[in-house]
XYZ file of C-alpha atoms in Angstrom:
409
model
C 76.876 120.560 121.268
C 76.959 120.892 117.418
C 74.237 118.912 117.108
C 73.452 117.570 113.030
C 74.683 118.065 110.062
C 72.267 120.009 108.764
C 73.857 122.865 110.876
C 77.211 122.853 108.787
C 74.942 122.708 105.752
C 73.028 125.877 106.391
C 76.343 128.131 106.558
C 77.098 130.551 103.670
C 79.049 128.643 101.395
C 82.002 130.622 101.283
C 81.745 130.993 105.306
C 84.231 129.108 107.146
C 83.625 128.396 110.422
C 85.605 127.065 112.876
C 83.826 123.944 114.493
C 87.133 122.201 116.043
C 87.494 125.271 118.458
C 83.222 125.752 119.607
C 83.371 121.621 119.960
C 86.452 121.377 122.181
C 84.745 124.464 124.386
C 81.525 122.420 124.479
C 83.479 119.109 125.177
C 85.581 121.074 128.040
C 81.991 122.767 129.669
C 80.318 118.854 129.076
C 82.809 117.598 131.662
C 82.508 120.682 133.945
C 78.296 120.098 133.927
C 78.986 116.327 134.570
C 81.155 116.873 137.907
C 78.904 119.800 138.723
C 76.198 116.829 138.606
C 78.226 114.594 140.878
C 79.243 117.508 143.437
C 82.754 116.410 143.913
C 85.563 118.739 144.609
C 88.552 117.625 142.626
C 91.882 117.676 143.659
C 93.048 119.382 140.109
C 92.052 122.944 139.307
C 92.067 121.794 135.310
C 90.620 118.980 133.734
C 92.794 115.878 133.055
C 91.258 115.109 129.903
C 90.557 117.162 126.946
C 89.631 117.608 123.490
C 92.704 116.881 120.707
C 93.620 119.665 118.828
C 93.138 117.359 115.543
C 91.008 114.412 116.488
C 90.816 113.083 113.218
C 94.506 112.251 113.426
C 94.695 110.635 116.692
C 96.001 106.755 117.387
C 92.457 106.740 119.203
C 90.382 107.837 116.250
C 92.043 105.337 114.000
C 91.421 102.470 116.338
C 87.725 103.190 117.043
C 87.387 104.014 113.309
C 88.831 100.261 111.969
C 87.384 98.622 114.881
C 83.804 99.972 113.776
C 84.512 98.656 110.447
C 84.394 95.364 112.083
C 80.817 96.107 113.258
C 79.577 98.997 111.376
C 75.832 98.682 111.297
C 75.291 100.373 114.800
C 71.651 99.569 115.663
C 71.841 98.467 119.491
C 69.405 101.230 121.018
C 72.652 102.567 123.040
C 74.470 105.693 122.768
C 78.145 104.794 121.405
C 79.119 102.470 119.247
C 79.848 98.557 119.824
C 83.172 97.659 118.827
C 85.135 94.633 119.616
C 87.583 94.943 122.562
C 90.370 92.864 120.228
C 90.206 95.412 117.296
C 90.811 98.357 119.827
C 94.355 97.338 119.836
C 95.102 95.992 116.118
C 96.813 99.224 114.426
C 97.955 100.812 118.213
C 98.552 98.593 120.999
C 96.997 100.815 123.817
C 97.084 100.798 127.680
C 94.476 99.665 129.202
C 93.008 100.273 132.465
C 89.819 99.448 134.346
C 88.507 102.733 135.917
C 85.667 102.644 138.993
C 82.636 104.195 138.303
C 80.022 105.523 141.365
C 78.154 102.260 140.926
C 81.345 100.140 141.608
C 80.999 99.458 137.670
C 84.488 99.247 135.433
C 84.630 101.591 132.592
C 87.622 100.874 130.578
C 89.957 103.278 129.808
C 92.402 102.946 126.641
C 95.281 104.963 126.394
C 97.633 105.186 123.173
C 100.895 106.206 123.142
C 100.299 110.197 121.761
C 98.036 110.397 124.609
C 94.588 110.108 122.840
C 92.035 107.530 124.626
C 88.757 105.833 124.245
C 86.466 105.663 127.190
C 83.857 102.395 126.792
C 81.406 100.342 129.125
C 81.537 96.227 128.916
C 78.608 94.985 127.201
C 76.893 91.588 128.090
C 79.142 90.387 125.415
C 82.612 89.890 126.861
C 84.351 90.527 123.719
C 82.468 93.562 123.014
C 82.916 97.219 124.270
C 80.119 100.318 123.929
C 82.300 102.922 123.255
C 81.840 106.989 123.300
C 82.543 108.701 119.799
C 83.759 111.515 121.388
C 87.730 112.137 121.223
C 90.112 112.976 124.178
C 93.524 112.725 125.243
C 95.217 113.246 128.682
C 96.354 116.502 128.608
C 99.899 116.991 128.035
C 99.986 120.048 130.152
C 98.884 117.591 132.802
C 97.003 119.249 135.597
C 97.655 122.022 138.590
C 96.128 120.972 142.201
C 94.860 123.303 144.737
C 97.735 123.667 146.205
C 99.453 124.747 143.227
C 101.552 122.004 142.456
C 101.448 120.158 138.995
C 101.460 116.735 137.917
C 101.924 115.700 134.036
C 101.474 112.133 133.107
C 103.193 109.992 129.954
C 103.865 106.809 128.403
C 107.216 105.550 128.139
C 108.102 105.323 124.594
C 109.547 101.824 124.811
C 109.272 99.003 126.791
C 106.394 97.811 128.850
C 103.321 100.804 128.731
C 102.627 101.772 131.848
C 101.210 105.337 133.065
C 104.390 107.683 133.925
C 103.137 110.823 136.353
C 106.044 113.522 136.635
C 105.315 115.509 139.780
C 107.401 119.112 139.820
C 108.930 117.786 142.984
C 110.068 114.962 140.895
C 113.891 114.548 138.964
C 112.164 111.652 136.776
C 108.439 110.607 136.048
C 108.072 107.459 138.213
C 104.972 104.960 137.396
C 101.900 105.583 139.095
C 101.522 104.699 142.178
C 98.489 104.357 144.471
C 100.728 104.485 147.388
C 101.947 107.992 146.243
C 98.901 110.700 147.537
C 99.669 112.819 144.439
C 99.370 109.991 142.187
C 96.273 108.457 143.497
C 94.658 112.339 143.655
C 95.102 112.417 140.049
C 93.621 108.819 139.524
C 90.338 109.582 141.295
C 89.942 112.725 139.497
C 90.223 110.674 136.554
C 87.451 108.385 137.266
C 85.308 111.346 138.527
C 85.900 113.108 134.388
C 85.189 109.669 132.895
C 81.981 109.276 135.026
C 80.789 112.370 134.258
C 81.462 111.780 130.460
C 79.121 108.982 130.455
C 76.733 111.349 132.918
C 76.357 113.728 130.345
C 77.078 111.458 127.015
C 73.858 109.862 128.082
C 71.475 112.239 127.170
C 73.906 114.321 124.168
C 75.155 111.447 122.336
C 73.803 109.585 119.207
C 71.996 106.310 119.091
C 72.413 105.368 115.742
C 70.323 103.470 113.051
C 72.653 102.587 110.959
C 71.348 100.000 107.901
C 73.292 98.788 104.286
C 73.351 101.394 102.052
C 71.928 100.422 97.923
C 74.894 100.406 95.923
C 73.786 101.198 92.180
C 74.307 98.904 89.890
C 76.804 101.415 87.639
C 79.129 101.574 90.945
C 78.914 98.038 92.305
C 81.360 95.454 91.572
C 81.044 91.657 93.302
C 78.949 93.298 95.803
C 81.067 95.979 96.635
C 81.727 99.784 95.430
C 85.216 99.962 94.413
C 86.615 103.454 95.685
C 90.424 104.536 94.271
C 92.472 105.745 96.947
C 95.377 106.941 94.229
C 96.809 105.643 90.909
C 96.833 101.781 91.106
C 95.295 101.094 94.582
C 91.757 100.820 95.459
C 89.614 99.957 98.409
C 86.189 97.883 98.124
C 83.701 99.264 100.527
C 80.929 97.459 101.826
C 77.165 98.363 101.357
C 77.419 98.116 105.675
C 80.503 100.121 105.506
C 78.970 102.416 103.296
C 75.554 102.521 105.893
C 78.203 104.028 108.305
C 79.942 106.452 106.515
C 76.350 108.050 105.360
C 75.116 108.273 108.962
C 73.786 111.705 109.756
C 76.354 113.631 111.358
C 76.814 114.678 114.676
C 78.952 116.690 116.574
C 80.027 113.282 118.912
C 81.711 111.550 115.705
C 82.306 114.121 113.087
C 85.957 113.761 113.547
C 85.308 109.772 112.334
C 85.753 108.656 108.720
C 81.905 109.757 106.736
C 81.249 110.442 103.586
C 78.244 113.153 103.079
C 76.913 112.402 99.023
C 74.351 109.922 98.246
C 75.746 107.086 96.111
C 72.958 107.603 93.440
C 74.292 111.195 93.329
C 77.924 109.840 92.988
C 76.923 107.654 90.484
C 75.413 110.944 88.648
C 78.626 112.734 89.255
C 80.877 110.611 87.768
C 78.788 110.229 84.799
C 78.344 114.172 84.197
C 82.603 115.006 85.160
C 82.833 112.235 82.333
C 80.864 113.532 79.981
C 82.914 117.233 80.769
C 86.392 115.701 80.405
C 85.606 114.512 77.067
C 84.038 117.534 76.116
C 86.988 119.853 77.130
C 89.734 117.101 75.997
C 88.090 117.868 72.226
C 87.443 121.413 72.930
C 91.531 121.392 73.578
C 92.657 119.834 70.325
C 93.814 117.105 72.585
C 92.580 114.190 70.578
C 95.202 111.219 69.965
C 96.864 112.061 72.882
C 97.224 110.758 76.933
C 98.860 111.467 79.882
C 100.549 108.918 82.061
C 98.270 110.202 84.940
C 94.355 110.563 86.328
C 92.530 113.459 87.623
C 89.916 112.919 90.466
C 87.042 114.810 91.652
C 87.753 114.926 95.214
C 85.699 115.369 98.222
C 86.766 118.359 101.414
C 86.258 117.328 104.571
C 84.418 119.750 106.689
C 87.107 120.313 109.417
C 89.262 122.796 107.071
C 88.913 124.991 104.595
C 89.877 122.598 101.913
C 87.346 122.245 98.694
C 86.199 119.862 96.995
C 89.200 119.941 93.764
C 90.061 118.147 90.278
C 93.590 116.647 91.403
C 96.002 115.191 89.345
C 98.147 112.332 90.254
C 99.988 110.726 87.938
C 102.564 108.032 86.237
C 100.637 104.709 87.791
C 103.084 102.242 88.381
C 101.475 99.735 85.906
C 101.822 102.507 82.782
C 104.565 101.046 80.347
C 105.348 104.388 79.490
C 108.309 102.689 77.031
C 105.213 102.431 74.785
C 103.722 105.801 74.919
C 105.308 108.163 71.840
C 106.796 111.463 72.774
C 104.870 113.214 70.533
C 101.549 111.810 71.600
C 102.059 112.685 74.716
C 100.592 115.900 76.475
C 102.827 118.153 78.503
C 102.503 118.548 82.474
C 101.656 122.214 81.356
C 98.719 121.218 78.769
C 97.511 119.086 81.714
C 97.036 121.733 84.058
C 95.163 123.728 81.599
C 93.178 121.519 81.204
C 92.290 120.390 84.544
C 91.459 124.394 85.063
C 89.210 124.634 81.858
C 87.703 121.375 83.247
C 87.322 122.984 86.745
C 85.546 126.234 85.181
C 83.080 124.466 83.465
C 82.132 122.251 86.644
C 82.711 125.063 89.049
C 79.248 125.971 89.847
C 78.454 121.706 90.989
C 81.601 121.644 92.949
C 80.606 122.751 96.698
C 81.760 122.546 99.564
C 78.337 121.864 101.172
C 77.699 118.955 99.021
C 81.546 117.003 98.324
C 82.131 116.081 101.986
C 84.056 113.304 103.441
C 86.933 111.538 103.977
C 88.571 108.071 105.032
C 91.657 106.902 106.408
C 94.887 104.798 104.931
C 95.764 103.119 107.987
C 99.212 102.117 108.983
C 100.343 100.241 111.737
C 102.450 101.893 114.642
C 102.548 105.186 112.600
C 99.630 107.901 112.701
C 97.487 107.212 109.211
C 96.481 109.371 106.613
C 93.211 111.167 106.013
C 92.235 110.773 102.304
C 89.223 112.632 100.358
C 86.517 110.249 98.721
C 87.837 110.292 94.999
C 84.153 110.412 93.317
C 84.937 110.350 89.799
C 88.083 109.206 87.740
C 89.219 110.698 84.627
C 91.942 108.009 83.276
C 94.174 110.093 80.805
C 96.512 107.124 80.344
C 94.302 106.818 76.961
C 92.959 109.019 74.842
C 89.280 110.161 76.375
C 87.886 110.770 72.501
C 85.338 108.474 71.583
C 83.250 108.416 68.022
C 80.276 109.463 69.721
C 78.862 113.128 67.915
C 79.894 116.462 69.632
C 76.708 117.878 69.328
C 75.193 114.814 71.089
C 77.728 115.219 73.764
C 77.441 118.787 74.082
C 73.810 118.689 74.558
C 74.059 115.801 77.055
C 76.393 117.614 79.366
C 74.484 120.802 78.980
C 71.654 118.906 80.308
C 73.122 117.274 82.975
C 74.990 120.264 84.325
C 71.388 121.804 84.779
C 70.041 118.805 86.504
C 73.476 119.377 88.302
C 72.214 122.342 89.709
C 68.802 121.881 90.601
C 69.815 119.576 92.537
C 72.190 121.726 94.636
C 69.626 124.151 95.138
C-alpha cells in the first residue's frame, strides 16, 4: 500500500501521478492475499467488493467523515477509527447488515444507496463501531460464478432498503434470499471478502495518535479557527477537528477530509498573501477603489491535478452594492489582472507539495461537495490601501517571501 505521506511529497513537483489507480490495484490484490490466507474457494470468479472510482465522493466517505467529527481524536490503540453507530446514518440512511465472521463474530456491514459501504467491528461500547478507513462499494458489475453465470446486486431506490440480487436467469431483481443457492453463494462470498479485509487491515492499517492541534492566537476566535468556505459562510473548526485533519497521511484514509499545512504556517501565509495584495493593489493604481468580491488562496487536494490557485468569488450577499459608486468600482477585467500579477509574484510559495487538503459541505440525501481549505482572504469589498509607507511594505514582503522559500526548501 501507499504507505505515508511523505511518499506523495517526494515526487517531482510538476509530476503527476496517479495514486487512485496503484491504490484500487493494491486494495483489489489486499482482498485476493486475505482469501488466499483463509484458503476458501469462492463461488464468484471476481471480487464482490471493490475500490470506488472516486472515494472521496461516496455516501460512505461522507458518513464516516461527519461521524469522525463526532469523535475525532482517534487514540484507542486499534486500527480504524471509532465512530458512533448513530452518526453512520445521519446524512445517508444506510442498510445495514450483520455479516459472520470465522470466529462466529458480527462485523457490520453498511450499505448506502450508490453502493459504497463501511465495514466495522462492535466495540465494548454498544453505541460505538471500529471502523476501516478504507473505501469500497459492491461492485456494480456484480460478480461471474464458476459456472459462468452472473449475479448483480442493488438497492431499490424507494421504499424499504433491502439488498436486490438480479440473477441473468432473472426478468426482475428479487430480494435476497437465503433460500435461493445463488443468492446465499454470493452472501458467503461476501463474508469471506469482509473477513479477509479485516485479515489483512490488521497488520496495513493505521493506528492513529491523534491529539488537539495549537491554534495561534492570530487565527483563533472563541476557541475555534474560523475557516471561510465562500463569500458570507464560514465553518469554525475545532483544535480536535483540526488534530484530525493534520494526521499523517496514509494510503487507508487519504480519500477522507485532511488538511496537509501547519496552522503556524497558515497563519504565516495569510499574513505574507496580505502583505502582496496590498502591495500589487498600489502597484496597480487601484487605490480608492473595491470590488464587490474576495480572492482566496486555495489549497489542491492531492487526488487531481488541481493546484493550489488565487480564486475569485464574488458579490457576497451582505454587500449593499446600492452604495458602492460606479466609478470607484474596479472592472471584472482589472480584477483578473490583478489576481494574475498577484499570482506571479507569489508563484514560487504556491506548491502543490505544500497547499494540500480539502473538506466537505455536506448535504443531506444528496452526494456533498469537496471544498479546498481557503488559507488566506483578500476582502476587496474595501479598498486594501492603508497609510502604512511603501517602502516599509515593500521591504516587509520582500522579506517574508524569502522566509517563504526557505521554508519550502
Amino acid at each position: 500500500m501507499r504507505v505515508l505521506w511523505q511518499d506523495f511529497a517526494q515526487a517531482a513537483p510538476n509530476q503527476y501521478v496517479d495514486f487512485e489507480m496503484l491504490d484500487r490495484d493494491t486494495q483489489r490484490q489486499l482482498i485476493s492475499d486475505g482469501l488466499e490466507g483463509l484458503r476458501y474457494c469462492k463461488s464468484f470468479q471476481s471480487h464482490l467488493l471493490e475500490r470506488p472510482e472516486t472515494p472521496y465522493l461516496t455516501m460512505a466517505t461522507e458518513a464516516i467523515s461527519l461521524a469522525i467529527e463526532t469523535n475525532p481524536l482517534q487514540n484507542h490503540g486499534r486500527v480504524g477509527v471509532c465512530v458512533p453507530q448513530l452518526h453512520l446514518g445521519q446524512l445517508h440512511r444506510p442498510l445495514g447488515m450483520s455479516i459472520t465472521l470465522k470466529d462466529n463474530s458480527a462485523a457490520v456491514f453498511c450499505l448506502y444507496s450508490d453502493m459504497s459501504c463501511i465495514l466495522a467491528l462492535p466495540t465494548n461500547d454498544r453505541r460505538t463501531l471500529r471502523a476501516t478507513t478504507l473505501p469500497f462499494q459492491l461492485s456494480s458489475a456484480g460478480g461471474r460464478r464458476q459456472d459462468g453465470q452472473w449475479i448483480k446486486p442493488s438497492i431499490p431506490p424507494k421504499g424499504e432498503k433491502c439488498l436486490m440480487l438480479w440473477r441473468n436467469t432473472d426478468s426482475v431483481p428479487l430480494p435476497m434470499d437465503h433460500n435461493i443457492p445463488e443468492h446465499a453463494d454470493f452472501m458467503v462470498d461476501l463474508a469471506l471478502e469482509i473477513q479477509a479485509i479485516f485479515d489483512r487491515a490488521e497488520t496495513d492499517s493505521p493506528v492513529y495518535q491523534v491529539h488537539a492541534a495549537t491554534i495561534p492566537k492570530s487565527l483563533t476566535r472563541n476557541g475555534k479557527m474560523p475557516v471561510s468556505v465562500y463569500p458570507g459562510a464560514t465553518r469554525n473548526l475545532s483544535p480536535e477537528l483540526l488534530g484530525w485533519y493534520g494526521r499523517t497521511l496514509h494510503a487507508h484514509d487519504a480519500h477522507l477530509p485532511y488538511l496537509q499545512v501547519s496552522l503556524k504556517d497558515i497563519a504565516f501565509t495569510r499574513r505574507l498573501v496580505s502583505d502582496a495584495a496590498e502591495y500589487i493593489w498600489r502597484e496597480h493604481g487601484f487605490k480608492g477603489k473595491s470590488f464587490p468580491g474576495a480572492i482566496y488562496l486555495e489549497t489542491a487536494p492531492h487526488f487531481g491535478k488541481e493546484s493550489p490557485q488565487l480564486r475569485l468569488l464574488g458579490h457576497p450577499e451582505n454587500t449593499n452594492r446600492s452604495q458602492i459608486r460606479a466609478e470607484d468600482t474596479l472592472s471584472h477585467e482589472q480584477v483578473v489582472s490583478y489576481i494574475e500579477a498577484l499570482t506571479e509574484l507569489l508563484q514560487d510559495v504556491i506548491r502543490p507539495t505544500y497547499y494540500l487538503g480539502f473538506h466537505y459541505l455536506y448535504r443531506r440525501d444528496k452526494a456533498g461537495s469537496v471544498v479546498p481549505f481557503k488559507l488566506a482572504e483578500v476582502n476587496l469589498v474595501k479598498d486594501l490601501t492603508t497609510d502604512q509607507p511603501i517602502k516599509d511594505l515593500q521591504s516587509r514582503l520582500k522579506a517574508r517571501l524569502r522566509l517563504a522559500k526557505r521554508m519550502m526548501q
